[in-house]
Short mmCIF file of C-alpha atoms and ligand atoms in Angstrom, two decimals:
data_model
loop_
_atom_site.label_atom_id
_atom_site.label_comp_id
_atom_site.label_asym_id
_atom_site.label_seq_id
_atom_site.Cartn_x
_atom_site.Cartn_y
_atom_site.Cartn_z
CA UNK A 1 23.55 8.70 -1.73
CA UNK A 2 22.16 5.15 -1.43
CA UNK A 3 19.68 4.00 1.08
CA UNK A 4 18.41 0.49 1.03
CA UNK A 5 14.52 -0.28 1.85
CA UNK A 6 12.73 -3.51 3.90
CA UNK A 7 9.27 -3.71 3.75
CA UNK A 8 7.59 -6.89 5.50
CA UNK A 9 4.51 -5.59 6.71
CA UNK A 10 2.23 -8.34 5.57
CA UNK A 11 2.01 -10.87 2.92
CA UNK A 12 5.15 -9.27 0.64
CA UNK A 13 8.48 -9.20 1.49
CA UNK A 14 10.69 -6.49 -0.57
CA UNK A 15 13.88 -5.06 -0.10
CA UNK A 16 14.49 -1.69 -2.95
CA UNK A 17 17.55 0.54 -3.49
CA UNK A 18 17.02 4.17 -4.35
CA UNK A 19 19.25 6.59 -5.16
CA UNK A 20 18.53 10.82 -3.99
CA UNK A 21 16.81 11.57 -7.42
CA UNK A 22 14.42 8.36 -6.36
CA UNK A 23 15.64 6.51 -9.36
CA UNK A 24 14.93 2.72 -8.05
CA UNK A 25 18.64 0.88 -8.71
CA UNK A 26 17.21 -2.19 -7.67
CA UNK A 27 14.11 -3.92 -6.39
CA UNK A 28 13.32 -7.74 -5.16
CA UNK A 29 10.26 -8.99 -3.94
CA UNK A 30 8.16 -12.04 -2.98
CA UNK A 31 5.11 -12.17 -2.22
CA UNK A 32 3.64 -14.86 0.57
CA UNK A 33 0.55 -17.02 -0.95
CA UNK A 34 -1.26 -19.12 1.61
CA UNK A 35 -2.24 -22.20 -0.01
CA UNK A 36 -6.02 -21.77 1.58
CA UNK A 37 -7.82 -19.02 3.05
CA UNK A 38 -6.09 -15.70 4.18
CA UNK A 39 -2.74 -15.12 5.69
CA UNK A 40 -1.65 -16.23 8.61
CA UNK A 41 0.75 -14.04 10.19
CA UNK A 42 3.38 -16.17 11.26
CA UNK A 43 3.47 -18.30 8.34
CA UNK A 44 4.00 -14.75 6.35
CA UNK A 45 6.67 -13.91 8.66
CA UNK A 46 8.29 -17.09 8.27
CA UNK A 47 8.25 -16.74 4.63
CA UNK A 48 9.58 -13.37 5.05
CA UNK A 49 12.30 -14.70 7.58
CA UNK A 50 13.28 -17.53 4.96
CA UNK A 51 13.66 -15.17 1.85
CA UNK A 52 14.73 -11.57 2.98
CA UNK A 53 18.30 -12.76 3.06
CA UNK A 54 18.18 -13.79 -0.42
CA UNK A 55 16.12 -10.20 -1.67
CA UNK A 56 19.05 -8.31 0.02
CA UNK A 57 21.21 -10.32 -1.92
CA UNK A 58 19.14 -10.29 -5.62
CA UNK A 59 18.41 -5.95 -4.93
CA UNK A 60 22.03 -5.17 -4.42
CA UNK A 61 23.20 -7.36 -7.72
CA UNK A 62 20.42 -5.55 -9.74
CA UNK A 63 21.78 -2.62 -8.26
CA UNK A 64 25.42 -2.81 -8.78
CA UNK A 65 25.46 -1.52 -6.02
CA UNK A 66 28.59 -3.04 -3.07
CA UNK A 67 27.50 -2.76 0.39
CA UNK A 68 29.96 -0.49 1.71
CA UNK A 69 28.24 1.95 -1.20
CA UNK A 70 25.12 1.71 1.11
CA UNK A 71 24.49 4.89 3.18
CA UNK A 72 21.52 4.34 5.42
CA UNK A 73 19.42 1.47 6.25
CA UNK A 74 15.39 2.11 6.31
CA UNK A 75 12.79 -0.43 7.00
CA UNK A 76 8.55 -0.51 7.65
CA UNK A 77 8.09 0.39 11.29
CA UNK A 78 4.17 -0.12 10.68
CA UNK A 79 1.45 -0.32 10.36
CA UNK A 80 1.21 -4.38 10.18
CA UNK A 81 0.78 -7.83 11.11
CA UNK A 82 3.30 -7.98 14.38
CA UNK A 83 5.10 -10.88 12.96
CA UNK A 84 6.09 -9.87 9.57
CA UNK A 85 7.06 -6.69 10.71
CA UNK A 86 9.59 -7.90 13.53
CA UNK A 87 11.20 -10.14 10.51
CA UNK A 88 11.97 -7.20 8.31
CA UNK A 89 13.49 -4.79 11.49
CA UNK A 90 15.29 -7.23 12.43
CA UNK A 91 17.21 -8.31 8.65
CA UNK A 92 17.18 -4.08 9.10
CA UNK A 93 19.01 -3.91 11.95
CA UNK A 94 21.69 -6.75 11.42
CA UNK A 95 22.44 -5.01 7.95
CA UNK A 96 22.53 -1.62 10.39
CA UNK A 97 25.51 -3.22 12.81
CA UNK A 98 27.39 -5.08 10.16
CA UNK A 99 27.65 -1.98 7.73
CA UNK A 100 27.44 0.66 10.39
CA UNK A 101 25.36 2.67 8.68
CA UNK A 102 22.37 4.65 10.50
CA UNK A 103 18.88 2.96 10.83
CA UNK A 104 16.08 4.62 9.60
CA UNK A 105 12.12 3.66 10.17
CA UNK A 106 9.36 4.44 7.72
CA UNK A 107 6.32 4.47 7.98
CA UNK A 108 4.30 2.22 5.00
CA UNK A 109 1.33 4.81 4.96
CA UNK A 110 3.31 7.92 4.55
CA UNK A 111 5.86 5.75 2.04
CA UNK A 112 3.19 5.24 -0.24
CA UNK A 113 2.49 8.96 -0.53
CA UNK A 114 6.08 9.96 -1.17
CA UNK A 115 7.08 7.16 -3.53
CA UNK A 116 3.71 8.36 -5.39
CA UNK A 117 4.55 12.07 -4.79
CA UNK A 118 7.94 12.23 -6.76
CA UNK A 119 7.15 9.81 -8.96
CA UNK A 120 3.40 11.94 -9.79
CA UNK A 121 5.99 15.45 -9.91
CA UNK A 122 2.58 16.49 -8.29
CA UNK A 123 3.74 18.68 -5.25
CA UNK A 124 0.93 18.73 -2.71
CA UNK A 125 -1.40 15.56 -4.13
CA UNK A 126 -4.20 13.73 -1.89
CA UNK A 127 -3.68 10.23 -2.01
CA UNK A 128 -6.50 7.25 -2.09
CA UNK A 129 -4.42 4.49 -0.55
CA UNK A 130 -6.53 1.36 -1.35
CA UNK A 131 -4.66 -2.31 -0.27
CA UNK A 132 -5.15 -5.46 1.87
CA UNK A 133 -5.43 -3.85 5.22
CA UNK A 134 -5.31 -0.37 4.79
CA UNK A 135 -8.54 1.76 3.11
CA UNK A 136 -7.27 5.89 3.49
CA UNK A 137 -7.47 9.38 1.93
CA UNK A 138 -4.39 10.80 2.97
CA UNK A 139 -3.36 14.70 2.72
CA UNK A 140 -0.50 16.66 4.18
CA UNK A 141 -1.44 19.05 6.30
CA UNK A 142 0.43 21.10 9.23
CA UNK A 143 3.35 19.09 9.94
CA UNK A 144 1.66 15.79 9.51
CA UNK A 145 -0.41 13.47 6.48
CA UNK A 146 -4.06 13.33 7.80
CA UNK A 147 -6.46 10.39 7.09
CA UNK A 148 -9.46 12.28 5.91
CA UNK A 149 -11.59 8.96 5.81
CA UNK A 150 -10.89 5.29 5.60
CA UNK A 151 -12.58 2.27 6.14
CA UNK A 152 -14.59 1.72 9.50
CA UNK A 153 -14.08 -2.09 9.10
CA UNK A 154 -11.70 -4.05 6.83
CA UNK A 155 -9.51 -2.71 4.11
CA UNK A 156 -11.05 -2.94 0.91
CA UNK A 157 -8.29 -5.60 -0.27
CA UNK A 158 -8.96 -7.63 2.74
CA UNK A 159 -12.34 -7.32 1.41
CA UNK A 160 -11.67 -8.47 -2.23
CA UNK A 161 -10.21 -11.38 -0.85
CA UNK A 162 -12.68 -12.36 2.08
CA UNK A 163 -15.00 -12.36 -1.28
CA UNK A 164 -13.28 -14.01 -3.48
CA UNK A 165 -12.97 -17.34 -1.13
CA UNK A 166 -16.10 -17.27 -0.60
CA UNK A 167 -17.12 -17.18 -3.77
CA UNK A 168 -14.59 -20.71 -4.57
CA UNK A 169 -11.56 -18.84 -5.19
CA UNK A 170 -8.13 -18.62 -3.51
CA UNK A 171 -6.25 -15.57 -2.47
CA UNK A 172 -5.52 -13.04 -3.72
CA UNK A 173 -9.42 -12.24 -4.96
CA UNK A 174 -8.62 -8.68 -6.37
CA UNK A 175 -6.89 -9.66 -9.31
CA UNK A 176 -9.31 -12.39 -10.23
CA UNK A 177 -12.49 -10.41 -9.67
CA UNK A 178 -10.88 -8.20 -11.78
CA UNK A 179 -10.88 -10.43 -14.47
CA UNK A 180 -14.20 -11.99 -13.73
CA UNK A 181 -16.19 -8.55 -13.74
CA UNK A 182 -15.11 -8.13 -17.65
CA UNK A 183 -17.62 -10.87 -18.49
CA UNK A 184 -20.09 -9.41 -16.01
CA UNK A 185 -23.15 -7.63 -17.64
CA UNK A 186 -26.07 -7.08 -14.94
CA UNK A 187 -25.53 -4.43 -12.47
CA UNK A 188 -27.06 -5.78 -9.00
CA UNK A 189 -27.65 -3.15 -5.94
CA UNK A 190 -25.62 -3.53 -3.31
CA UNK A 191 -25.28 -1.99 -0.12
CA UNK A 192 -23.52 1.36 -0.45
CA UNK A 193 -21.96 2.41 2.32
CA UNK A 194 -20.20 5.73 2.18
CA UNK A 195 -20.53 7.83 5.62
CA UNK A 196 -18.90 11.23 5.42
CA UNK A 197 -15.96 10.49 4.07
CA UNK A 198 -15.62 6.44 5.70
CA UNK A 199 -16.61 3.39 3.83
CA UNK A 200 -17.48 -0.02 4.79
CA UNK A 201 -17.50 -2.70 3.02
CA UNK A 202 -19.13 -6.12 5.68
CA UNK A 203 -22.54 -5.54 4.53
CA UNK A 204 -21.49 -5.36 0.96
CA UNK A 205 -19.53 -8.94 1.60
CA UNK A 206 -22.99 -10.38 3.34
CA UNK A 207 -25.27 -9.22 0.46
CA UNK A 208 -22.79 -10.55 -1.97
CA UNK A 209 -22.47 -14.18 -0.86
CA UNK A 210 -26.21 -14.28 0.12
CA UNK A 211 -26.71 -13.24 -4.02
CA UNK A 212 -23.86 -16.44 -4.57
CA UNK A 213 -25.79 -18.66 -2.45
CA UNK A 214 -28.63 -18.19 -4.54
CA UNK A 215 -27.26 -19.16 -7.91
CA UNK A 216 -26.47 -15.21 -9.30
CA UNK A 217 -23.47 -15.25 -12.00
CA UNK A 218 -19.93 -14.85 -10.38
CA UNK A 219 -19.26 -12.53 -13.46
CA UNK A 220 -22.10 -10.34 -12.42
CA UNK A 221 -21.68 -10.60 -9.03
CA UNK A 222 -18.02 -9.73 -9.26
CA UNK A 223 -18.77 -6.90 -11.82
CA UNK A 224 -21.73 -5.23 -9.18
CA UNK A 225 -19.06 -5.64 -6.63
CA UNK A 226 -16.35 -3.30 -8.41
CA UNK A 227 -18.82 -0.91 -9.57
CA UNK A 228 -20.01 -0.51 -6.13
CA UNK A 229 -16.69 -0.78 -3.94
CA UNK A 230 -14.98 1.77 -6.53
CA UNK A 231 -17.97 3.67 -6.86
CA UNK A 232 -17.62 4.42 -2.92
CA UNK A 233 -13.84 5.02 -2.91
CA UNK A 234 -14.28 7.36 -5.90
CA UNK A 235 -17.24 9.55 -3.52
CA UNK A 236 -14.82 9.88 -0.69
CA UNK A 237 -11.77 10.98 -2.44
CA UNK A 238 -14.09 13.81 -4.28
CA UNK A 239 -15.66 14.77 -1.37
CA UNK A 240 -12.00 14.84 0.10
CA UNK A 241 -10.48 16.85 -2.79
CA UNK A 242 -13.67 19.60 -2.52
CA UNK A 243 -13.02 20.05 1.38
CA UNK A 244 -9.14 20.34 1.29
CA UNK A 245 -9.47 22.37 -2.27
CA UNK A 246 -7.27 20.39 -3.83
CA UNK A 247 -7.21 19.13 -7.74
CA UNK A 248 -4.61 16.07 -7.66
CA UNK A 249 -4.96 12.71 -6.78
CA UNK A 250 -2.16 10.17 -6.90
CA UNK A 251 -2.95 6.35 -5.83
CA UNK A 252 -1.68 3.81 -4.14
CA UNK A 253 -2.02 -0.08 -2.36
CA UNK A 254 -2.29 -3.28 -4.54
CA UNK A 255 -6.27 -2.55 -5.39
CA UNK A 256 -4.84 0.75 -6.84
CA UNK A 257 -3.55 -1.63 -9.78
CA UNK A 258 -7.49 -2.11 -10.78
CA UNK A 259 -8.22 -0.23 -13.89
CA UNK A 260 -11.80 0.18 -13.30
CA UNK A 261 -10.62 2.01 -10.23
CA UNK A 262 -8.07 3.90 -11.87
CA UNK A 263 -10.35 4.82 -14.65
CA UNK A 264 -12.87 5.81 -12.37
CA UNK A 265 -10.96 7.87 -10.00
CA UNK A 266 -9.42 9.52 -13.27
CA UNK A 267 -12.75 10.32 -15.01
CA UNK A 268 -13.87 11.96 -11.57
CA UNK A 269 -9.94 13.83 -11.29
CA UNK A 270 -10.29 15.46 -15.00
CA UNK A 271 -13.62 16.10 -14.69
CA UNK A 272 -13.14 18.57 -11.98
CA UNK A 273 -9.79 19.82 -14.25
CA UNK A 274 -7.35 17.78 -11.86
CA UNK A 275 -4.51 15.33 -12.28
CA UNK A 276 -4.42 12.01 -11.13
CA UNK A 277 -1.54 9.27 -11.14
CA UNK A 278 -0.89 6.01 -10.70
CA UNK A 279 2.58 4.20 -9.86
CA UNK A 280 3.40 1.68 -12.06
CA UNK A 281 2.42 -1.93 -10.40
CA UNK A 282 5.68 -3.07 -9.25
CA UNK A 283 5.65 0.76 -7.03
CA UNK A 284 1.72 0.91 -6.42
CA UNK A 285 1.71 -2.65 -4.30
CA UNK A 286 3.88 -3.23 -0.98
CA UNK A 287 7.28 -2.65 -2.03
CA UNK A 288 10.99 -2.38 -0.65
CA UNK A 289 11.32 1.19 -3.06
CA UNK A 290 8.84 2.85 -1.43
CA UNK A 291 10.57 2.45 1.88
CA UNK A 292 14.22 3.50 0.56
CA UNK A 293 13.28 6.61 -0.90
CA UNK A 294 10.94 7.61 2.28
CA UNK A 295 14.29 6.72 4.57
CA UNK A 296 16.17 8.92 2.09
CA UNK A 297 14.04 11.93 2.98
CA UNK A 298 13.74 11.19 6.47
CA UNK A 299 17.68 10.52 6.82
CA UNK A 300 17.88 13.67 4.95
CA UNK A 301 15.69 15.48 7.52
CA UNK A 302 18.04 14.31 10.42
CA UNK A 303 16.17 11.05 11.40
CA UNK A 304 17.50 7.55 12.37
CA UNK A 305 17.07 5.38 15.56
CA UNK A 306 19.35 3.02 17.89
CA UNK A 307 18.75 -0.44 17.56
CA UNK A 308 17.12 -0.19 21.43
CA UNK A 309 14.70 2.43 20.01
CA UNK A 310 13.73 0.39 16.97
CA UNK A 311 10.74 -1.32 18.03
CA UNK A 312 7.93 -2.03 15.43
CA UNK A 313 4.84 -0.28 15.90
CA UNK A 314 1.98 -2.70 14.12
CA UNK A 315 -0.84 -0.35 14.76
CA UNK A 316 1.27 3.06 14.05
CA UNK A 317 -1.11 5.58 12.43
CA UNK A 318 -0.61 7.63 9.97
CA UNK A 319 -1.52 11.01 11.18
CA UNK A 320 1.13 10.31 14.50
CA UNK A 321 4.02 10.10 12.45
CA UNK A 322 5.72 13.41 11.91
CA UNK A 323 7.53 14.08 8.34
CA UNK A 324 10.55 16.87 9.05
CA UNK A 325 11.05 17.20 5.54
CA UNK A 326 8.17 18.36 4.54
CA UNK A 327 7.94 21.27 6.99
CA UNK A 328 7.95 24.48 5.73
P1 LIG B 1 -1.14 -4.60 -0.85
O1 LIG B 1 -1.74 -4.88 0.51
O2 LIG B 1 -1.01 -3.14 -1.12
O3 LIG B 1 0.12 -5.35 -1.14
O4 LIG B 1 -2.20 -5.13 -1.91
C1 LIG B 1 -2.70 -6.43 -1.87
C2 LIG B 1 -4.17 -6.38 -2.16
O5 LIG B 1 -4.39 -5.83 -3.46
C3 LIG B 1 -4.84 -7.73 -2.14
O6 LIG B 1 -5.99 -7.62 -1.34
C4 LIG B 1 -5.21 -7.98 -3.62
O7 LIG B 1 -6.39 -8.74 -3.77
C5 LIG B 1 -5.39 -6.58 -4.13
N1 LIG B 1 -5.19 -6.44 -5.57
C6 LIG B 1 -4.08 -6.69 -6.30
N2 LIG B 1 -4.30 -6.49 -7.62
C7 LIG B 1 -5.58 -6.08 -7.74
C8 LIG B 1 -6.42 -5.71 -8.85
N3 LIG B 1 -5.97 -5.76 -10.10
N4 LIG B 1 -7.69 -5.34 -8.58
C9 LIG B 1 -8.15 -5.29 -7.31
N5 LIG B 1 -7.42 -5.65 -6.24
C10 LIG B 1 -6.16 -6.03 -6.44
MG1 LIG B 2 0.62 -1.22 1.40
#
C-alpha cells in the first residue's frame, strides 16, 4: 500500500510517498525563503501554490510509483499559517477526486512523532518537538499525545530567526547561529526561563540584542544563546521523562537538526540509561514523509474525510486529535 503525503503548513512545501513498512519511495520539497525579514503567509502560500504541482510530479518519478498505484491521499490539516495550509488541502483534495482515492488529514504534531517513532524502533518514546512555530514535549497517553510543556510565547525556531535578523542576518537564523556559536568562546548569562515544564524565550531575544547593541561578539552572543535556549529545552524534556517514567527520547522540528541540541539532549538521555534519536535532516524538518506514513496509519485505523469535511484547522492542537491506531 501507497499513500502519498502534502505538507504546507508554513514556509516548506513537501509532498513524500511511503510505503506500509514506512520505507520513504519518494520525497520533494521546497522550502519558501523571504528575501527580508520573516514569512509572510501569503507569499508562502503562493510559493506553495506555484510549486506543489511540480513536487507531486518530481515525488512520484523518484518513486516509480504511477498514480493509479496510489492508495490514499493524506495532507497537514494543522497546526499552521491559514494560507499555506489551504494550498496544500486543496492540491490534496484535487489529487483525492481525480484518482478517487480516500482523503486522509494528519495532523503535523502527531506526524512528527510517528515518522520519529518507526523510524527510532522505540515503541512508547517522548518526543521534544523543537521548529519554527511549534516548541512541545509530546507523550502518548490514554488515547491521545499530550503536550507536557511547550513554549508560552514563540517557538524556539521563530525565535532563532527573530534573532538572527536582528543581529544583520537573513532567515533562516538557526542554521547560521549554528555556525556562528563554533567560534564563540565567552559564555554570557542570559535570562533562563524554564517554568515547570514551559519555556520562553522574549526575554532571552531582548537581553540578546540589548548585549548586540552594545558591541558584544556575534560569535559569543550566538554561542550564550544555544547554550542557554538548549540548556532550557534539555530541563523540560528531563523533567518530562522523570514524571511520565519514561527513558526514550526521539526529536523532531528543523532546530532538532542542531547538534549542540542533539548532543545535549543525548548526554542528558544516556546519562539517565535512555535512548534518544534523531531523524535524519531531510525527516526531522517539515516534510511530505512524515505526513504519508501518519495517513498510512490513520487510513489503516479506518480514517478519511469528504472533501466538505476537509477544512484546515490552523490552530489544531495536539492533544485534540485522537490516534485510533494506537489504542490498545
Ligand atoms: P521547521 O519549522 O520544523 O521546518 O524548522 C524550521 C526552523 O528550524 C527554522 O526556525 C530554522 O531556523 C530552524 N533550524 C534549521 N536548522 C537549524 C539548526 N541547524 N540549528 C538550529 N535551528 C535550525
Ligand atoms: Mg514542523
Amino acid at each position: 500500500m501507497v499513500v502519498l503525503g502534502i505538507e504546507s503548513t508554513a514556509h516548506t512545501a513537501s509532498v513524500g510517498i511511503v510505503d506500509e513498512r514506512a520505507e520513504v519511495l519518494g520525497l520533494a520539497s521546497d522550502m519558501y525563503r523571504p528575501p527580508r525579514g520573516g514569512i509572510h503567509p501569503r507569499e508562502a502560500a503562493n510559493h506553495h501554490v506555484d510549486l506543489l504541482p511540480g513536487l507531486v510530479e518530481q515525488a512520484l518519478e523518484r518513486a516509480r510509483v504511477r498514480t493509479n498505484e496510489v492508495d490514499a491521499v493524506a495532507f497537514a490539516q494543522g497546526p499552521g499559517l491559514g494560507p499555506c495550509l489551504r494550498a496544500g488541502a486543496t492540491v490534496a483534495r484535487v489529487l483525492s477526486l481525480a484518482w478517487n482515492r480516500p482523503l486522509v488529514p494528519v495532523n503535523h504534531c502527531v506526524a512528527h512523532v510517528e515518522i520519529a517513532r518507526v523510524l527510532s524502533g522505540l515503541d512508547d518514546p517522548l518526543l521534544l518537538y523543537a521548529s519554527g512555530g511549534n516548541t512541545q514535549v509530546i507523550a502518548y497517553g490514554r488515547g491521545r499525545y499530550r503536550v507536557l510543556g511547550e513554549t508560552l510565547d514563540i517557538g524556539v525556531g521563530n525565535f532563532l530567526d527573530k534573532l538572527w535578523i536582528g543581529l544583520g542576518g537573513t532567515f533562516p537564523g538557526g542554521p547560521a547561529l549554528e555556525a556562528e556559536a563554533k567560534a564563540g568562546t565567552e559564555l554570557y548569562s542570559l535570562p533562563y526561563s524554564v517554568h515547570g515544564m514551559d519555556v520562553a524565550f522574549s526575554g532571552m531575544l531582548t537581553a540578546t540584542l540589548a548585549l548586540h547593541a552594545k558591541g558584544t561578539p556575534r560569535p559569543d552572543l550566538a554561542y550564550s544563546v544555544e547554550t542557554t535556549a538548549y540548556a532550557m529545552l534539555t530541563e523540560i524534556t528531563e523533567r518530562a521523562l522523570a514524571h511520565r517514567g519514561r527513558n526514550s527520547v526521539v526529536l523532531g522540528g528543523g532546530v532538532a537538526c542542531n547538534e549542540r541540541l542533539r548532543g545535549m539532549v543525548r548526554a542528558m538521555v544516556e546519562g539517565r540509561g535512555g535512548t534518544m534519536f534523531a531523524p535524519p535532516r531531510s525527516l526531522c524538518v517539515d516534510n511530505g514523509a512524515m505526513i504519508a506514513w501518519t495517513g498510512h496509519l490513520a487510513h489503516r485505523a479506518g480514517v478519511s474525510v469528504g472533501v466538505p469535511d476537509s477544512a484546515v484547522l490552523p490552530r489544531q492542537r495536539t492533544d485534540l486529535v485522537t490516534t485510533p491506531w494506537r489504542a490498545g
